[in-house]
PDB file of C-alpha atoms and ligand atoms in Angstrom:
ATOM      1  CA  MET A   1       2.721  19.298  27.349  1.00 82.00           C
ATOM      2  CA  LEU A   2       0.228  18.659  24.530  1.00 86.00           C
ATOM      3  CA  ASP A   3      -0.303  22.396  24.093  1.00 90.00           C
ATOM      4  CA  LEU A   4       3.363  22.866  23.133  1.00 92.00           C
ATOM      5  CA  GLN A   5       2.689  21.396  19.694  1.00 95.00           C
ATOM      6  CA  ALA A   6      -1.052  22.078  19.453  1.00 95.00           C
ATOM      7  CA  ASP A   7      -0.774  24.927  16.947  1.00 94.00           C
ATOM      8  CA  ARG A   8       2.028  23.583  14.790  1.00 94.00           C
ATOM      9  CA  VAL A   9       0.907  23.196  11.163  1.00 96.00           C
ATOM     10  CA  MET A  10       2.647  21.614   8.182  1.00 97.00           C
ATOM     11  CA  SER A  11       0.841  22.435   4.938  1.00 98.00           C
ATOM     12  CA  LEU A  12       0.417  19.918   2.139  1.00 98.00           C
ATOM     13  CA  THR A  13       2.741  22.058   0.005  1.00 98.00           C
ATOM     14  CA  GLU A  14       5.425  21.856   2.674  1.00 98.00           C
ATOM     15  CA  TRP A  15       5.155  18.059   2.626  1.00 98.00           C
ATOM     16  CA  GLU A  16       5.342  17.989  -1.159  1.00 98.00           C
ATOM     17  CA  ASN A  17       8.403  20.241  -1.011  1.00 98.00           C
ATOM     18  CA  ARG A  18      10.065  17.861   1.415  1.00 98.00           C
ATOM     19  CA  TRP A  19       9.702  15.136  -1.192  1.00 98.00           C
ATOM     20  CA  GLN A  20      10.974  17.409  -3.970  1.00 98.00           C
ATOM     21  CA  GLU A  21      14.043  18.240  -1.853  1.00 98.00           C
ATOM     22  CA  ASN A  22      14.540  14.631  -0.748  1.00 98.00           C
ATOM     23  CA  GLN A  23      14.115  15.564   2.912  1.00 97.00           C
ATOM     24  CA  ILE A  24      12.570  12.212   3.699  1.00 98.00           C
ATOM     25  CA  GLY A  25      14.552  10.990   6.680  1.00 96.00           C
ATOM     26  CA  PHE A  26      11.373   9.247   7.897  1.00 97.00           C
ATOM     27  CA  HIS A  27      11.581   6.711   5.079  1.00 98.00           C
ATOM     28  CA  GLN A  28      12.971   3.349   6.114  1.00 97.00           C
ATOM     29  CA  PRO A  29      14.582   1.042   3.542  1.00 97.00           C
ATOM     30  CA  THR A  30      13.491  -2.138   5.329  1.00 98.00           C
ATOM     31  CA  VAL A  31      10.202  -3.494   6.623  1.00 98.00           C
ATOM     32  CA  HIS A  32       9.291  -2.012  10.010  1.00 98.00           C
ATOM     33  CA  THR A  33      10.290  -4.365  12.821  1.00 98.00           C
ATOM     34  CA  MET A  34       7.152  -3.721  14.856  1.00 98.00           C
ATOM     35  CA  LEU A  35       4.907  -4.574  11.903  1.00 98.00           C
ATOM     36  CA  LYS A  36       6.826  -7.815  11.388  1.00 98.00           C
ATOM     37  CA  THR A  37       6.676  -8.657  15.077  1.00 98.00           C
ATOM     38  CA  HIS A  38       2.930  -8.146  15.402  1.00 98.00           C
ATOM     39  CA  LEU A  39       1.655  -9.197  11.979  1.00 98.00           C
ATOM     40  CA  GLU A  40       0.401 -12.561  13.144  1.00 98.00           C
ATOM     41  CA  LYS A  41      -1.664 -10.934  15.875  1.00 98.00           C
ATOM     42  CA  VAL A  42      -3.050  -8.385  13.393  1.00 98.00           C
ATOM     43  CA  LEU A  43      -4.028 -11.108  10.947  1.00 98.00           C
ATOM     44  CA  SER A  44      -5.349 -13.542  13.558  1.00 97.00           C
ATOM     45  CA  GLY A  45      -5.510 -16.267  10.956  1.00 98.00           C
ATOM     46  CA  ARG A  46      -6.980 -14.172   8.142  1.00 98.00           C
ATOM     47  CA  THR A  47      -5.566 -14.240   4.613  1.00 98.00           C
ATOM     48  CA  GLY A  48      -5.956 -11.734   1.776  1.00 98.00           C
ATOM     49  CA  VAL A  49      -6.663  -8.899   4.214  1.00 98.00           C
ATOM     50  CA  ARG A  50      -7.342  -5.361   2.920  1.00 98.00           C
ATOM     51  CA  PHE A  51      -4.680  -3.167   4.527  1.00 99.00           C
ATOM     52  CA  PHE A  52      -4.961   0.605   4.689  1.00 99.00           C
ATOM     53  CA  PHE A  53      -1.863   2.821   4.847  1.00 99.00           C
ATOM     54  CA  PRO A  54      -2.838   6.397   5.723  1.00 98.00           C
ATOM     55  CA  LEU A  55      -0.060   8.870   4.761  1.00 98.00           C
ATOM     56  CA  CYS A  56       1.823   6.033   3.111  1.00 98.00           C
ATOM     57  CA  GLY A  57       4.909   7.743   1.679  1.00 98.00           C
ATOM     58  CA  LYS A  58       6.821   5.023  -0.161  1.00 98.00           C
ATOM     59  CA  ALA A  59       6.823   2.570   2.741  1.00 98.00           C
ATOM     60  CA  VAL A  60       8.336  -0.749   1.672  1.00 98.00           C
ATOM     61  CA  ASP A  61       5.937  -2.397   4.138  1.00 98.00           C
ATOM     62  CA  MET A  62       3.285  -2.065   1.414  1.00 98.00           C
ATOM     63  CA  LYS A  63       5.200  -4.289  -0.984  1.00 98.00           C
ATOM     64  CA  TRP A  64       5.982  -6.757   1.777  1.00 98.00           C
ATOM     65  CA  LEU A  65       2.301  -7.188   2.663  1.00 98.00           C
ATOM     66  CA  ALA A  66       1.271  -7.377  -0.990  1.00 98.00           C
ATOM     67  CA  ASP A  67       3.886 -10.109  -1.553  1.00 98.00           C
ATOM     68  CA  LEU A  68       2.247 -11.995   1.322  1.00 98.00           C
ATOM     69  CA  GLY A  69      -1.035 -11.911  -0.602  1.00 98.00           C
ATOM     70  CA  HIS A  70      -2.737  -8.984   1.084  1.00 98.00           C
ATOM     71  CA  ILE A  71      -4.482  -6.073  -0.622  1.00 98.00           C
ATOM     72  CA  VAL A  72      -2.930  -2.662  -0.047  1.00 98.00           C
ATOM     73  CA  VAL A  73      -4.541   0.770  -0.301  1.00 98.00           C
ATOM     74  CA  GLY A  74      -2.565   3.898   0.564  1.00 98.00           C
ATOM     75  CA  VAL A  75      -3.116   7.649   0.541  1.00 99.00           C
ATOM     76  CA  GLU A  76      -0.314  10.126  -0.031  1.00 98.00           C
ATOM     77  CA  ILE A  77      -0.222  13.764  -1.103  1.00 98.00           C
ATOM     78  CA  SER A  78       3.142  13.534  -2.890  1.00 98.00           C
ATOM     79  CA  GLU A  79       2.947  12.128  -6.403  1.00 98.00           C
ATOM     80  CA  LYS A  80       6.737  11.865  -6.380  1.00 98.00           C
ATOM     81  CA  ALA A  81       6.529   9.508  -3.384  1.00 98.00           C
ATOM     82  CA  ILE A  82       4.010   7.288  -5.160  1.00 98.00           C
ATOM     83  CA  ARG A  83       5.975   7.140  -8.388  1.00 98.00           C
ATOM     84  CA  GLN A  84       9.173   6.359  -6.468  1.00 98.00           C
ATOM     85  CA  PHE A  85       7.397   3.570  -4.613  1.00 98.00           C
ATOM     86  CA  PHE A  86       6.493   1.767  -7.830  1.00 98.00           C
ATOM     87  CA  GLU A  87       9.775   2.533  -9.597  1.00 98.00           C
ATOM     88  CA  GLU A  88      12.017   1.505  -6.696  1.00 98.00           C
ATOM     89  CA  ASN A  89      10.100  -1.755  -6.307  1.00 97.00           C
ATOM     90  CA  ASN A  90      10.199  -2.452 -10.061  1.00 97.00           C
ATOM     91  CA  MET A  91       6.431  -2.437 -10.413  1.00 97.00           C
ATOM     92  CA  THR A  92       4.441  -1.145 -13.314  1.00 97.00           C
ATOM     93  CA  PHE A  93       1.401   0.983 -12.620  1.00 98.00           C
ATOM     94  CA  VAL A  94      -1.625   2.451 -14.301  1.00 98.00           C
ATOM     95  CA  GLU A  95      -2.802   5.930 -13.482  1.00 97.00           C
ATOM     96  CA  GLU A  96      -6.415   7.100 -13.484  1.00 97.00           C
ATOM     97  CA  PRO A  97      -8.498  10.020 -12.193  1.00 97.00           C
ATOM     98  CA  VAL A  98     -10.774   9.517  -9.181  1.00 98.00           C
ATOM     99  CA  SER A  99     -14.159  10.858 -10.199  1.00 95.00           C
ATOM    100  CA  SER A 100     -15.351  11.477  -6.623  1.00 96.00           C
ATOM    101  CA  ILE A 101     -12.264  13.485  -5.532  1.00 97.00           C
ATOM    102  CA  PRO A 102     -11.399  16.504  -7.696  1.00 95.00           C
ATOM    103  CA  GLY A 103      -7.671  16.602  -8.505  1.00 95.00           C
ATOM    104  CA  ALA A 104      -6.974  13.167  -7.046  1.00 98.00           C
ATOM    105  CA  LYS A 105      -5.246  10.385  -8.969  1.00 98.00           C
ATOM    106  CA  LEU A 106      -5.186   6.663  -8.400  1.00 98.00           C
ATOM    107  CA  PHE A 107      -1.987   4.713  -9.118  1.00 98.00           C
ATOM    108  CA  LYS A 108      -2.471   0.965  -9.277  1.00 98.00           C
ATOM    109  CA  ASN A 109      -0.346  -2.111  -9.713  1.00 96.00           C
ATOM    110  CA  LEU A 110      -2.807  -4.743 -10.746  1.00 87.00           C
ATOM    111  CA  GLU A 111      -0.923  -7.984 -10.268  1.00 91.00           C
ATOM    112  CA  LYS A 112       0.121  -7.088  -6.714  1.00 91.00           C
ATOM    113  CA  ASN A 113      -3.140  -5.437  -5.711  1.00 96.00           C
ATOM    114  CA  ILE A 114      -1.628  -2.143  -4.571  1.00 98.00           C
ATOM    115  CA  SER A 115      -3.697   1.045  -5.028  1.00 98.00           C
ATOM    116  CA  LEU A 116      -2.263   4.393  -3.990  1.00 98.00           C
ATOM    117  CA  TYR A 117      -4.410   7.525  -3.999  1.00 98.00           C
ATOM    118  CA  LYS A 118      -2.640  10.811  -4.562  1.00 98.00           C
ATOM    119  CA  CYS A 119      -4.813  13.185  -2.525  1.00 98.00           C
ATOM    120  CA  ASP A 120      -5.297  14.822   0.849  1.00 98.00           C
ATOM    121  CA  LEU A 121      -6.203  12.120   3.360  1.00 98.00           C
ATOM    122  CA  PHE A 122      -9.156  14.218   4.435  1.00 98.00           C
ATOM    123  CA  SER A 123     -10.718  13.917   0.953  1.00 98.00           C
ATOM    124  CA  PHE A 124     -10.593  10.126   1.238  1.00 98.00           C
ATOM    125  CA  SER A 125     -13.479   8.158   2.738  1.00 98.00           C
ATOM    126  CA  SER A 126     -15.033   4.705   2.870  1.00 98.00           C
ATOM    127  CA  SER A 127     -17.237   5.688  -0.059  1.00 97.00           C
ATOM    128  CA  VAL A 128     -14.050   5.935  -2.163  1.00 97.00           C
ATOM    129  CA  GLY A 129     -11.982   3.102  -0.714  1.00 97.00           C
ATOM    130  CA  GLY A 130     -14.385   0.880   1.212  1.00 98.00           C
ATOM    131  CA  GLN A 131     -13.547  -0.424   4.677  1.00 98.00           C
ATOM    132  CA  PHE A 132     -10.453  -2.292   5.802  1.00 98.00           C
ATOM    133  CA  GLY A 133      -9.513  -5.412   7.705  1.00 98.00           C
ATOM    134  CA  ALA A 134      -6.268  -3.865   8.951  1.00 99.00           C
ATOM    135  CA  ILE A 135      -4.580  -0.477   9.163  1.00 99.00           C
ATOM    136  CA  TRP A 136      -0.848   0.166   9.580  1.00 99.00           C
ATOM    137  CA  ASP A 137      -0.345   3.656  10.957  1.00 99.00           C
ATOM    138  CA  ARG A 138       3.339   4.485  11.073  1.00 98.00           C
ATOM    139  CA  GLY A 139       4.337   8.116  10.537  1.00 98.00           C
ATOM    140  CA  SER A 140       0.690   9.035  10.086  1.00 98.00           C
ATOM    141  CA  LEU A 141      -1.094  10.044  13.309  1.00 98.00           C
ATOM    142  CA  VAL A 142       2.283  11.442  14.410  1.00 98.00           C
ATOM    143  CA  ALA A 143       2.521  13.459  11.165  1.00 98.00           C
ATOM    144  CA  ILE A 144      -1.026  14.841  11.063  1.00 98.00           C
ATOM    145  CA  ASN A 145      -1.290  18.387  12.373  1.00 98.00           C
ATOM    146  CA  PRO A 146      -2.253  18.145  16.057  1.00 98.00           C
ATOM    147  CA  LYS A 147      -5.374  20.311  15.556  1.00 97.00           C
ATOM    148  CA  ASP A 148      -6.683  17.746  13.036  1.00 98.00           C
ATOM    149  CA  ARG A 149      -6.377  14.689  15.279  1.00 98.00           C
ATOM    150  CA  LYS A 150     -10.058  14.382  16.197  1.00 98.00           C
ATOM    151  CA  ARG A 151     -11.034  14.583  12.535  1.00 98.00           C
ATOM    152  CA  TYR A 152      -8.326  12.054  11.755  1.00 98.00           C
ATOM    153  CA  ALA A 153      -9.551   9.604  14.405  1.00 98.00           C
ATOM    154  CA  ALA A 154     -13.133   9.906  13.153  1.00 98.00           C
ATOM    155  CA  LEU A 155     -12.006   9.203   9.584  1.00 98.00           C
ATOM    156  CA  ILE A 156      -9.858   6.230  10.594  1.00 98.00           C
ATOM    157  CA  MET A 157     -12.680   4.697  12.628  1.00 98.00           C
ATOM    158  CA  SER A 158     -15.062   5.117   9.669  1.00 98.00           C
ATOM    159  CA  LEU A 159     -12.608   3.091   7.567  1.00 98.00           C
ATOM    160  CA  MET A 160     -12.456   0.208  10.058  1.00 98.00           C
ATOM    161  CA  GLY A 161     -14.471  -2.855   9.144  1.00 98.00           C
ATOM    162  CA  SER A 162     -15.977  -4.701  12.120  1.00 97.00           C
ATOM    163  CA  ASP A 163     -13.006  -7.106  12.260  1.00 97.00           C
ATOM    164  CA  CYS A 164     -10.360  -4.431  11.661  1.00 98.00           C
ATOM    165  CA  SER A 165      -7.039  -4.552  13.508  1.00 98.00           C
ATOM    166  CA  TYR A 166      -5.628  -1.047  13.612  1.00 98.00           C
ATOM    167  CA  LEU A 167      -1.915  -1.106  14.425  1.00 99.00           C
ATOM    168  CA  LEU A 168      -0.836   2.352  15.577  1.00 99.00           C
ATOM    169  CA  ASP A 169       2.752   3.485  16.052  1.00 98.00           C
ATOM    170  CA  THR A 170       3.232   6.498  18.353  1.00 98.00           C
ATOM    171  CA  LEU A 171       6.251   8.439  19.560  1.00 98.00           C
ATOM    172  CA  LEU A 172       6.950   9.883  22.976  1.00 98.00           C
ATOM    173  CA  TYR A 173       9.562  12.514  23.656  1.00 98.00           C
ATOM    174  CA  ASN A 174       9.930  15.839  25.423  1.00 97.00           C
ATOM    175  CA  PRO A 175       8.136  18.382  23.157  1.00 97.00           C
ATOM    176  CA  GLU A 176      10.095  21.210  24.767  1.00 96.00           C
ATOM    177  CA  LEU A 177      13.104  19.914  22.854  1.00 97.00           C
ATOM    178  CA  TYR A 178      11.644  19.456  19.351  1.00 97.00           C
ATOM    179  CA  LYS A 179       8.661  20.979  17.583  1.00 95.00           C
ATOM    180  CA  GLY A 180       7.843  18.099  15.190  1.00 96.00           C
ATOM    181  CA  PRO A 181       6.802  16.532  12.935  1.00 97.00           C
ATOM    182  CA  PRO A 182       6.780  13.785  13.961  1.00 98.00           C
ATOM    183  CA  PHE A 183       4.670  15.021  16.853  1.00 98.00           C
ATOM    184  CA  PHE A 184       4.638  13.357  20.238  1.00 97.00           C
ATOM    185  CA  VAL A 185       1.458  11.435  20.999  1.00 98.00           C
ATOM    186  CA  PRO A 186       1.134  10.299  24.615  1.00 97.00           C
ATOM    187  CA  ASP A 187      -1.054   7.326  25.545  1.00 98.00           C
ATOM    188  CA  VAL A 188      -3.659   9.621  27.089  1.00 98.00           C
ATOM    189  CA  GLU A 189      -4.139  11.181  23.656  1.00 98.00           C
ATOM    190  CA  VAL A 190      -4.604   7.741  22.063  1.00 98.00           C
ATOM    191  CA  HIS A 191      -7.246   7.010  24.712  1.00 98.00           C
ATOM    192  CA  ASN A 192      -8.986  10.346  24.180  1.00 98.00           C
ATOM    193  CA  LEU A 193      -9.106   9.857  20.427  1.00 98.00           C
ATOM    194  CA  PHE A 194     -10.133   6.209  20.231  1.00 98.00           C
ATOM    195  CA  GLY A 195     -11.068   5.011  23.714  1.00 98.00           C
ATOM    196  CA  SER A 196     -14.803   5.642  23.585  1.00 97.00           C
ATOM    197  CA  SER A 197     -15.407   3.471  20.485  1.00 98.00           C
ATOM    198  CA  CYS A 198     -12.419   1.135  20.588  1.00 98.00           C
ATOM    199  CA  ASP A 199     -10.551  -1.321  22.751  1.00 98.00           C
ATOM    200  CA  LEU A 200      -6.885  -0.401  23.055  1.00 98.00           C
ATOM    201  CA  GLU A 201      -3.968  -2.671  23.799  1.00 98.00           C
ATOM    202  CA  LEU A 202      -0.371  -1.537  24.137  1.00 98.00           C
ATOM    203  CA  LEU A 203       1.648  -4.232  22.369  1.00 98.00           C
ATOM    204  CA  GLN A 204       5.196  -2.957  22.622  1.00 98.00           C
ATOM    205  CA  SER A 205       7.283  -0.039  23.752  1.00 98.00           C
ATOM    206  CA  VAL A 206      10.914   0.395  22.662  1.00 98.00           C
ATOM    207  CA  ASP A 207      13.719   2.883  23.086  1.00 98.00           C
ATOM    208  CA  ALA A 208      13.997   4.469  19.636  1.00 97.00           C
ATOM    209  CA  LEU A 209      16.658   7.145  20.158  1.00 97.00           C
ATOM    210  CA  THR A 210      19.065   7.172  17.206  1.00 95.00           C
ATOM    211  CA  ASP A 211      21.746   9.534  15.917  1.00 95.00           C
ATOM    212  CA  ARG A 212      19.130  11.106  13.675  1.00 94.00           C
ATOM    213  CA  THR A 213      16.692  11.821  16.486  1.00 96.00           C
ATOM    214  CA  ARG A 214      19.456  12.847  18.907  1.00 97.00           C
ATOM    215  CA  ALA A 215      20.391  15.473  16.313  1.00 96.00           C
ATOM    216  CA  TRP A 216      16.862  16.946  16.690  1.00 96.00           C
ATOM    217  CA  GLY A 217      17.870  17.754  20.279  1.00 97.00           C
ATOM    218  CA  LEU A 218      16.051  14.838  21.881  1.00 98.00           C
ATOM    219  CA  ASP A 219      17.376  13.160  25.008  1.00 97.00           C
ATOM    220  CA  SER A 220      14.915  10.275  24.910  1.00 98.00           C
ATOM    221  CA  LEU A 221      12.494   8.782  22.428  1.00 98.00           C
ATOM    222  CA  THR A 222      10.083   5.926  22.961  1.00 98.00           C
ATOM    223  CA  GLU A 223       8.234   4.242  20.119  1.00 98.00           C
ATOM    224  CA  LYS A 224       5.045   2.422  21.034  1.00 98.00           C
ATOM    225  CA  VAL A 225       2.750   0.209  19.079  1.00 98.00           C
ATOM    226  CA  HIS A 226      -0.939  -0.123  19.985  1.00 98.00           C
ATOM    227  CA  LEU A 227      -3.567  -2.535  18.723  1.00 98.00           C
ATOM    228  CA  ILE A 228      -6.932  -0.831  18.334  1.00 98.00           C
ATOM    229  CA  THR A 229     -10.158  -2.677  17.581  1.00 98.00           C
ATOM    230  CA  LEU A 230     -13.772  -1.530  17.480  1.00 98.00           C
ATOM    231  CA  LYS A 231     -15.724  -2.339  20.619  1.00 97.00           C
ATOM    232  CA  ALA A 232     -18.173  -5.138  20.015  1.00 89.00           C
ATOM    233  CA  GLU A 233     -21.253  -2.916  20.417  1.00 70.00           C
ATOM    234  CA  ASP A 234     -20.009  -0.636  17.635  1.00 50.00           C
ATOM    235  CA  ASN A 235     -19.705  -3.473  15.147  1.00 51.00           C
ATOM    236  CA  SER A 236     -23.340  -3.218  14.192  1.00 51.00           C
ATOM    237  CA  HIS A 237     -22.712   0.220  12.660  1.00 53.00           C
ATOM    238  CA  SER A 238     -19.969  -0.794  10.272  1.00 48.00           C
TER     239      SER A 238
HETATM  240  N1  SAH B 301       4.043   6.345   6.521  1.00 65.06           N
HETATM  241  C1  SAH B 301       5.210   6.699   5.725  1.00 65.06           C
HETATM  242  C2  SAH B 301       5.398   8.220   5.545  1.00 65.06           C
HETATM  243  C3  SAH B 301       5.475   9.029   6.822  1.00 65.06           C
HETATM  244  S1  SAH B 301       5.788  10.762   6.614  1.00 65.06           S
HETATM  245  C4  SAH B 301       6.427   6.037   6.305  1.00 65.06           C
HETATM  246  O1  SAH B 301       6.335   5.479   7.384  1.00 65.06           O
HETATM  247  O2  SAH B 301       7.498   6.118   5.683  1.00 65.06           O
HETATM  248  C5  SAH B 301       4.170  11.424   6.351  1.00 65.06           C
HETATM  249  C6  SAH B 301       3.732  11.368   4.894  1.00 65.06           C
HETATM  250  O3  SAH B 301       2.406  11.868   4.785  1.00 65.06           O
HETATM  251  C7  SAH B 301       4.561  12.216   3.939  1.00 65.06           C
HETATM  252  O4  SAH B 301       4.954  11.410   2.866  1.00 65.06           O
HETATM  253  C8  SAH B 301       3.616  13.344   3.486  1.00 65.06           C
HETATM  254  O5  SAH B 301       3.848  13.721   2.135  1.00 65.06           O
HETATM  255  C9  SAH B 301       2.254  12.731   3.675  1.00 65.06           C
HETATM  256  N2  SAH B 301       1.148  13.617   4.077  1.00 65.06           N
HETATM  257  C10 SAH B 301       1.151  14.536   5.079  1.00 65.06           C
HETATM  258  N3  SAH B 301      -0.073  15.061   5.254  1.00 65.06           N
HETATM  259  C11 SAH B 301      -0.899  14.449   4.353  1.00 65.06           C
HETATM  260  C12 SAH B 301      -2.293  14.533   4.068  1.00 65.06           C
HETATM  261  N4  SAH B 301      -3.092  15.363   4.757  1.00 65.06           N
HETATM  262  N5  SAH B 301      -2.796  13.731   3.110  1.00 65.06           N
HETATM  263  C13 SAH B 301      -2.010  12.879   2.411  1.00 65.06           C
HETATM  264  N6  SAH B 301      -0.672  12.761   2.637  1.00 65.06           N
HETATM  265  C14 SAH B 301      -0.122  13.522   3.606  1.00 65.06           C
END
């Protein structure tokens, strides 16, 4: 089944074009229910946590967490998405180059502690953004080209501080019916990518079939959320 989508590639230009043409059906106007449901577990009592949003789009979850006093760092290739995020949430921002990543720009709202990098995720690293206490991965692993997943997992793990709670949202459906993105990511794939260095816990699994996803040709769709933490013996490296 995995091989059905293994060679599918979306280029960065194609993603930017989707934003230009407003083909952004993945964007949700309200805070993601699964993030809300599991936030307490992710925080486990911590305040002012540094949250990373890989492939952030203009997710309103970023504002919600910042309003709760957390620090938010996102990465997104579409400058239009980043500008819309700040404009739609009535936030001012400053814009600056990122000396270590050619062509990248950093958009920051200072009072809310939100920093969004306009660049390819694969140019980002802990030397640019430091490490994080939490990661919210919705529409990110499922949007990355399947051939880049190992590289993606290695990058994500390098961004995890020793106490990091990585909340990962995956989708399951029959890949014979739809080519993606979003791509289907079965649990075995999550285990292959993260299982050797991390402990994995499946927190929730819900039926997520909607009119929108039925229109893709799907007959079933399951959305799962996993909590991923570094195994204790790996903590010494971070
Ligand atoms: N997480 C967001 C967006 C999901 S869609 C949400 O839940 O709404 C995936 C997003 O990743 C798109 O906005 C796309 O422009 C961006 N993207 C895709 N590949 C990227 C890459 N390699 N680096 C940075 N951004 C990327």
